[in-house]
Amino acid sequence: MMYAAGALTLFLLAATSSAKVYFKENFNDKAWEKRWTVPSDWKPKSEIGKWKWTAGEYYGDASDKGIQTSQDARFYGLSTKLDESFTNTGKELVIQFSVKHEQDLDCGGAYIKLLGDMDQTKFGGDTPYQVMFGPDICGPSNRKTHVIFNYPPKNDNLLVKEEVKTETDRLTHLYTLVVKPDNTFEVFIDLESVRKGALDESFDFLLPKTIKDPKVSKPADWVDAKKIADPEDVKPEGYDDIPATIPDPEAKKPEDWDDEEDGEWEAPMIDNPEYKGAWKPKMIPNPAYKGEWVHPEIPNPDY
């Protein structure tokens, strides 16, 4: 079960002023249900799990509550709207929330998405978004913190190139994503930096700096075969006369074998140790080999 504890916060921080909080949710009052919408038209009702308002299995303050998934093997989702739109131009964008898994999780995500206006009753995995951030666990080989940005010029959701670690224990952990105006980003887990870098180096926002020269192709006479059959190698005389199988020389006709009733006895066949397979000439280095052809590249005019 996933337990969203503490606060979920979105704010922008200007270099010369205090942060403006655009969204904050601490789930500490029962009215949270009125602020959030469960997507009733996303999946069949039997497949959508119910959120539970609770302080969790263990806690420091019973009044410090959050929302928790209450059923295994169900789909969970919910959304709410910001009071106003925003831009992070010239400001730091900070997304922060806390998550606690109260059982060993086999497969499930606890990420949040920033997105534009949409039909909240149909909000789901295929709903377009701008930013996706948070831990995702599915089996022992897929354990990471998603950092994904939608990039309209490519019409694609860009995943961070090098996976960001995630926590898999049953404690509460605070996840923070900071996107800075100098086109860098940083991910924190429990206020400790676990990944940072330039956006253009960590995500495939940009087209490649160079491309293969479309005016150049591999020459027709280019030789890229490293080895060739030895033209001086000759198949030994009688090679094709060697059979693949021979009668087992150690086999003996059974004493109770009756040629009249059982027919003429024949020894079972076995692989011939002298048979070497179909003859092939030996391979030698190709004296005409020019190496692997490399397509020349030119500056990408669209970069």
Coordinates of C-alpha atoms in Angstrom, one line a residue:
M1 CA 0.0 0.0 0.0
M2 CA 1.2 3.5 -0.8
Y3 CA 0.7 6.1 1.8
A4 CA 1.0 9.8 0.8
A5 CA 2.0 11.5 4.0
G6 CA 2.7 15.1 5.0
A7 CA 2.5 17.8 2.3
L8 CA 2.4 17.9 -1.4
T9 CA 3.7 21.3 -2.5
L10 CA 4.3 23.2 -5.7
F11 CA 6.0 26.5 -5.6
L12 CA 8.1 28.9 -7.6
L13 CA 11.2 30.6 -6.1
A14 CA 12.5 33.9 -7.6
A15 CA 16.2 34.7 -7.0
T16 CA 15.4 38.0 -5.3
S17 CA 12.2 37.2 -3.4
S18 CA 10.5 34.5 -1.4
A19 CA 8.8 31.6 -2.9
K20 CA 5.2 31.8 -4.1
V21 CA 3.3 28.6 -3.3
Y22 CA 0.9 27.7 -6.1
F23 CA -0.4 24.5 -4.5
K24 CA -0.1 22.9 -1.1
E25 CA -2.0 19.9 0.3
N26 CA -1.3 18.2 3.6
F27 CA -4.4 15.9 3.7
N28 CA -5.0 16.8 7.4
D29 CA -8.7 17.4 7.1
K30 CA -11.5 15.2 5.8
A31 CA -12.5 17.8 3.3
W32 CA -9.6 16.7 1.1
E33 CA -12.1 14.5 -0.7
K34 CA -13.9 17.6 -1.9
R35 CA -10.7 19.1 -3.2
W36 CA -9.7 16.0 -5.2
T37 CA -11.4 14.1 -7.9
V38 CA -11.2 10.3 -8.4
P39 CA -11.3 9.5 -12.2
S40 CA -14.6 7.5 -12.3
D41 CA -14.5 7.1 -16.1
W42 CA -10.9 6.0 -16.3
K43 CA -11.3 2.3 -15.6
P44 CA -14.2 0.0 -14.8
K45 CA -15.4 0.6 -11.3
S46 CA -14.3 -2.8 -10.1
E47 CA -10.7 -2.0 -11.1
I48 CA -10.4 1.3 -9.3
G49 CA -9.2 1.2 -5.7
K50 CA -10.5 3.3 -2.9
W51 CA -8.3 5.9 -1.1
K52 CA -8.3 5.7 2.7
W53 CA -7.7 8.8 5.0
T54 CA -5.4 7.6 7.8
A55 CA -2.3 8.3 9.7
G56 CA -1.0 5.0 8.6
E57 CA 0.1 1.8 10.4
Y58 CA 2.7 3.7 12.5
Y59 CA 3.1 7.4 13.0
G60 CA 4.4 10.1 15.3
D61 CA 1.2 12.1 15.5
A62 CA -2.2 10.5 14.9
S63 CA -3.6 13.8 13.6
D64 CA -0.9 14.0 10.9
K65 CA -2.8 12.1 8.3
G66 CA -2.5 11.3 4.6
I67 CA -4.2 9.2 2.0
Q68 CA -3.4 5.5 1.5
T69 CA -4.3 2.9 -1.1
S70 CA -6.6 0.4 0.6
Q71 CA -6.7 -2.5 -1.8
D72 CA -4.0 -4.5 -3.6
A73 CA -4.0 -5.0 -7.4
R74 CA -6.1 -1.9 -8.2
F75 CA -5.7 1.3 -10.2
Y76 CA -5.4 4.5 -8.2
G77 CA -5.5 8.1 -9.4
L78 CA -6.8 11.4 -8.4
S79 CA -6.4 15.0 -9.5
T80 CA -7.1 18.6 -8.4
K81 CA -6.8 22.0 -10.0
L82 CA -4.5 24.9 -9.2
D83 CA -6.2 28.2 -8.4
E84 CA -4.2 29.9 -11.2
S85 CA -1.8 29.1 -14.0
F86 CA 1.9 29.8 -13.7
T87 CA 5.1 30.0 -15.6
N88 CA 8.6 29.2 -14.3
T89 CA 10.3 31.6 -16.6
G90 CA 13.1 33.2 -14.6
K91 CA 12.2 31.3 -11.5
E92 CA 13.0 28.0 -9.8
L93 CA 10.1 25.4 -10.1
V94 CA 10.0 23.2 -7.0
I95 CA 7.8 20.0 -6.7
Q96 CA 7.9 18.3 -3.4
F97 CA 5.9 15.5 -1.7
S98 CA 6.4 12.6 0.7
V99 CA 5.6 8.9 0.3
K100 CA 5.6 5.9 2.6
H101 CA 5.2 2.3 1.5
E102 CA 3.8 0.4 4.4
Q103 CA 4.3 -3.0 2.8
D104 CA 6.9 -4.6 0.6
L105 CA 5.9 -3.2 -2.8
D106 CA 6.0 -5.6 -5.8
C107 CA 4.8 -3.2 -8.5
G108 CA 3.4 0.3 -8.1
G109 CA 4.1 4.0 -8.6
A110 CA 3.7 7.0 -6.4
Y111 CA 4.4 9.8 -8.8
I112 CA 2.6 13.1 -9.5
K113 CA 2.0 14.9 -12.7
L114 CA 1.7 18.6 -13.7
L115 CA -0.7 19.0 -16.6
G116 CA -3.1 21.4 -18.3
D117 CA -6.8 21.5 -18.1
M118 CA -8.6 18.2 -18.7
D119 CA -11.6 16.1 -17.9
Q120 CA -10.8 15.0 -14.3
T121 CA -13.2 12.1 -14.5
K122 CA -11.1 10.5 -17.2
F123 CA -7.7 11.3 -15.8
G124 CA -5.3 8.3 -16.2
G125 CA -2.1 7.0 -17.5
D126 CA -2.7 8.2 -21.1
T127 CA -3.6 11.8 -20.1
P128 CA -1.0 14.2 -21.6
Y129 CA 1.1 16.0 -19.0
Q130 CA 4.0 18.4 -18.8
V131 CA 6.0 17.0 -15.8
M132 CA 6.0 13.6 -14.1
F133 CA 8.0 13.0 -11.0
G134 CA 8.2 10.4 -8.3
P135 CA 9.2 6.8 -7.3
D136 CA 8.2 3.8 -9.4
I137 CA 8.8 0.2 -8.4
C138 CA 8.0 -2.9 -10.5
G139 CA 10.0 -6.0 -9.7
P140 CA 13.7 -6.1 -8.6
S141 CA 15.0 -4.6 -11.8
N142 CA 12.8 -1.6 -12.2
R143 CA 13.3 0.7 -9.2
K144 CA 13.7 4.3 -9.9
T145 CA 12.5 7.9 -9.4
H146 CA 10.8 9.2 -12.6
V147 CA 11.9 12.6 -13.9
I148 CA 10.0 13.1 -17.2
F149 CA 9.3 16.3 -19.2
N150 CA 7.0 16.6 -22.1
Y151 CA 8.7 18.4 -25.0
P152 CA 6.2 19.7 -27.6
P153 CA 8.8 20.1 -30.5
K154 CA 9.3 16.4 -30.4
N155 CA 5.8 15.5 -29.3
D156 CA 7.4 13.2 -26.8
N157 CA 7.8 12.5 -23.0
L158 CA 11.6 12.7 -22.3
L159 CA 12.9 10.4 -19.6
V160 CA 16.1 11.3 -17.7
K161 CA 18.9 9.5 -19.5
E162 CA 20.5 8.1 -16.3
E163 CA 18.0 6.6 -13.9
V164 CA 17.6 8.2 -10.5
K165 CA 17.5 5.9 -7.5
T166 CA 14.5 5.5 -5.3
E167 CA 13.9 4.3 -1.7
T168 CA 12.2 0.9 -1.2
D169 CA 11.9 0.6 2.5
R170 CA 8.7 1.2 4.6
L171 CA 9.7 4.6 5.9
T172 CA 8.4 8.0 4.9
H173 CA 10.6 9.7 2.3
L174 CA 10.5 13.2 0.9
Y175 CA 11.0 13.6 -2.9
T176 CA 11.9 17.0 -4.3
L177 CA 12.4 18.1 -7.9
V178 CA 13.9 21.6 -8.6
V179 CA 14.0 23.0 -12.2
K180 CA 16.2 26.1 -12.4
P181 CA 16.1 29.0 -14.8
D182 CA 19.7 28.3 -15.9
N183 CA 18.4 25.1 -17.5
T184 CA 19.6 22.8 -14.8
F185 CA 17.7 20.5 -12.5
E186 CA 18.3 18.7 -9.2
V187 CA 16.5 15.8 -7.5
F188 CA 16.6 15.4 -3.7
I189 CA 15.4 12.5 -1.6
D190 CA 15.1 13.4 2.1
L191 CA 16.7 16.7 1.3
E192 CA 19.9 15.0 0.1
S193 CA 20.8 15.6 -3.5
V194 CA 20.8 12.4 -5.6
R195 CA 21.0 13.8 -9.1
K196 CA 21.7 17.1 -10.8
G197 CA 22.8 18.3 -14.2
A198 CA 22.1 20.3 -17.3
L199 CA 18.7 19.7 -18.9
D200 CA 20.1 19.4 -22.4
E201 CA 22.7 16.9 -21.3
S202 CA 20.4 14.8 -19.1
F203 CA 17.4 14.7 -21.5
D204 CA 17.1 14.4 -25.2
F205 CA 15.6 17.9 -25.7
L206 CA 17.9 18.8 -28.6
L207 CA 18.4 17.3 -32.0
P208 CA 21.9 15.8 -32.6
K209 CA 24.6 18.3 -33.4
T210 CA 25.7 16.3 -36.4
I211 CA 23.9 14.0 -38.9
K212 CA 25.1 11.6 -41.5
D213 CA 25.9 13.4 -44.8
P214 CA 22.9 12.6 -47.0
K215 CA 25.0 13.3 -50.1
V216 CA 27.5 10.5 -49.3
S217 CA 27.0 6.8 -49.6
K218 CA 29.3 3.8 -49.3
P219 CA 31.3 3.3 -52.5
A220 CA 30.1 0.4 -54.5
D221 CA 33.6 -1.1 -54.6
W222 CA 34.1 -0.8 -50.8
V223 CA 35.3 -4.1 -49.4
D224 CA 34.2 -4.7 -45.8
A225 CA 34.6 -8.5 -45.6
K226 CA 37.4 -9.2 -43.1
K227 CA 38.0 -12.7 -44.3
I228 CA 37.6 -14.7 -47.5
A229 CA 37.7 -18.3 -48.5
D230 CA 41.3 -19.4 -49.3
P231 CA 41.4 -19.8 -53.1
E232 CA 44.3 -22.3 -52.8
D233 CA 42.5 -24.6 -50.4
V234 CA 41.3 -27.7 -52.2
K235 CA 38.8 -30.3 -51.0
P236 CA 40.7 -33.5 -50.3
E237 CA 40.1 -36.4 -52.7
G238 CA 37.3 -38.7 -51.5
Y239 CA 36.1 -36.3 -48.9
D240 CA 32.5 -36.5 -50.2
D241 CA 32.6 -40.3 -50.0
I242 CA 32.8 -40.3 -46.2
P243 CA 29.3 -41.1 -44.8
A244 CA 27.8 -39.2 -41.9
T245 CA 26.7 -42.4 -40.2
I246 CA 28.0 -45.9 -40.1
P247 CA 26.8 -49.3 -38.7
D248 CA 27.7 -49.7 -35.1
P249 CA 30.7 -52.0 -35.2
E250 CA 30.1 -53.2 -31.6
A251 CA 26.5 -54.1 -32.2
K252 CA 25.7 -57.8 -32.3
K253 CA 22.6 -59.6 -33.7
P254 CA 20.4 -60.8 -30.8
E255 CA 20.6 -64.5 -30.2
D256 CA 16.8 -64.8 -30.6
W257 CA 16.7 -62.9 -33.9
D258 CA 14.9 -65.0 -36.6
D259 CA 15.8 -63.8 -40.1
E260 CA 12.7 -65.5 -41.6
E261 CA 10.3 -63.8 -39.1
D262 CA 12.2 -60.6 -38.3
G263 CA 13.9 -60.0 -41.6
E264 CA 17.6 -59.5 -42.3
W265 CA 19.3 -58.1 -39.2
E266 CA 21.1 -54.8 -39.6
A267 CA 23.3 -53.1 -37.1
P268 CA 22.0 -49.7 -35.8
M269 CA 23.6 -46.6 -37.3
I270 CA 25.9 -44.3 -35.3
D271 CA 27.7 -41.0 -36.1
N272 CA 30.8 -41.6 -38.1
P273 CA 33.8 -40.2 -36.2
E274 CA 35.6 -39.7 -39.5
Y275 CA 32.8 -37.5 -41.0
K276 CA 33.8 -33.8 -40.7
G277 CA 30.6 -32.3 -42.2
A278 CA 30.2 -30.5 -45.5
W279 CA 33.5 -29.4 -46.7
K280 CA 34.3 -25.7 -46.6
P281 CA 37.5 -24.0 -47.6
K282 CA 39.4 -22.4 -44.7
M283 CA 39.1 -18.6 -44.3
I284 CA 42.1 -16.3 -44.6
P285 CA 42.4 -12.5 -44.0
N286 CA 41.0 -10.6 -47.0
P287 CA 43.9 -8.6 -48.6
A288 CA 41.4 -6.2 -50.1
Y289 CA 39.7 -5.4 -46.8
K290 CA 39.4 -1.6 -46.2
G291 CA 37.9 -1.7 -42.8
E292 CA 34.4 -0.8 -41.6
W293 CA 33.0 2.0 -43.6
V294 CA 32.1 5.1 -41.5
H295 CA 29.4 7.4 -42.8
P296 CA 30.8 11.0 -42.8
E297 CA 28.8 13.4 -40.7
I298 CA 28.0 17.1 -41.2
P299 CA 26.6 19.8 -38.9
N300 CA 22.9 19.3 -38.4
P301 CA 21.2 22.4 -39.9
D302 CA 18.2 21.8 -37.6
Y303 CA 20.2 21.8 -34.4

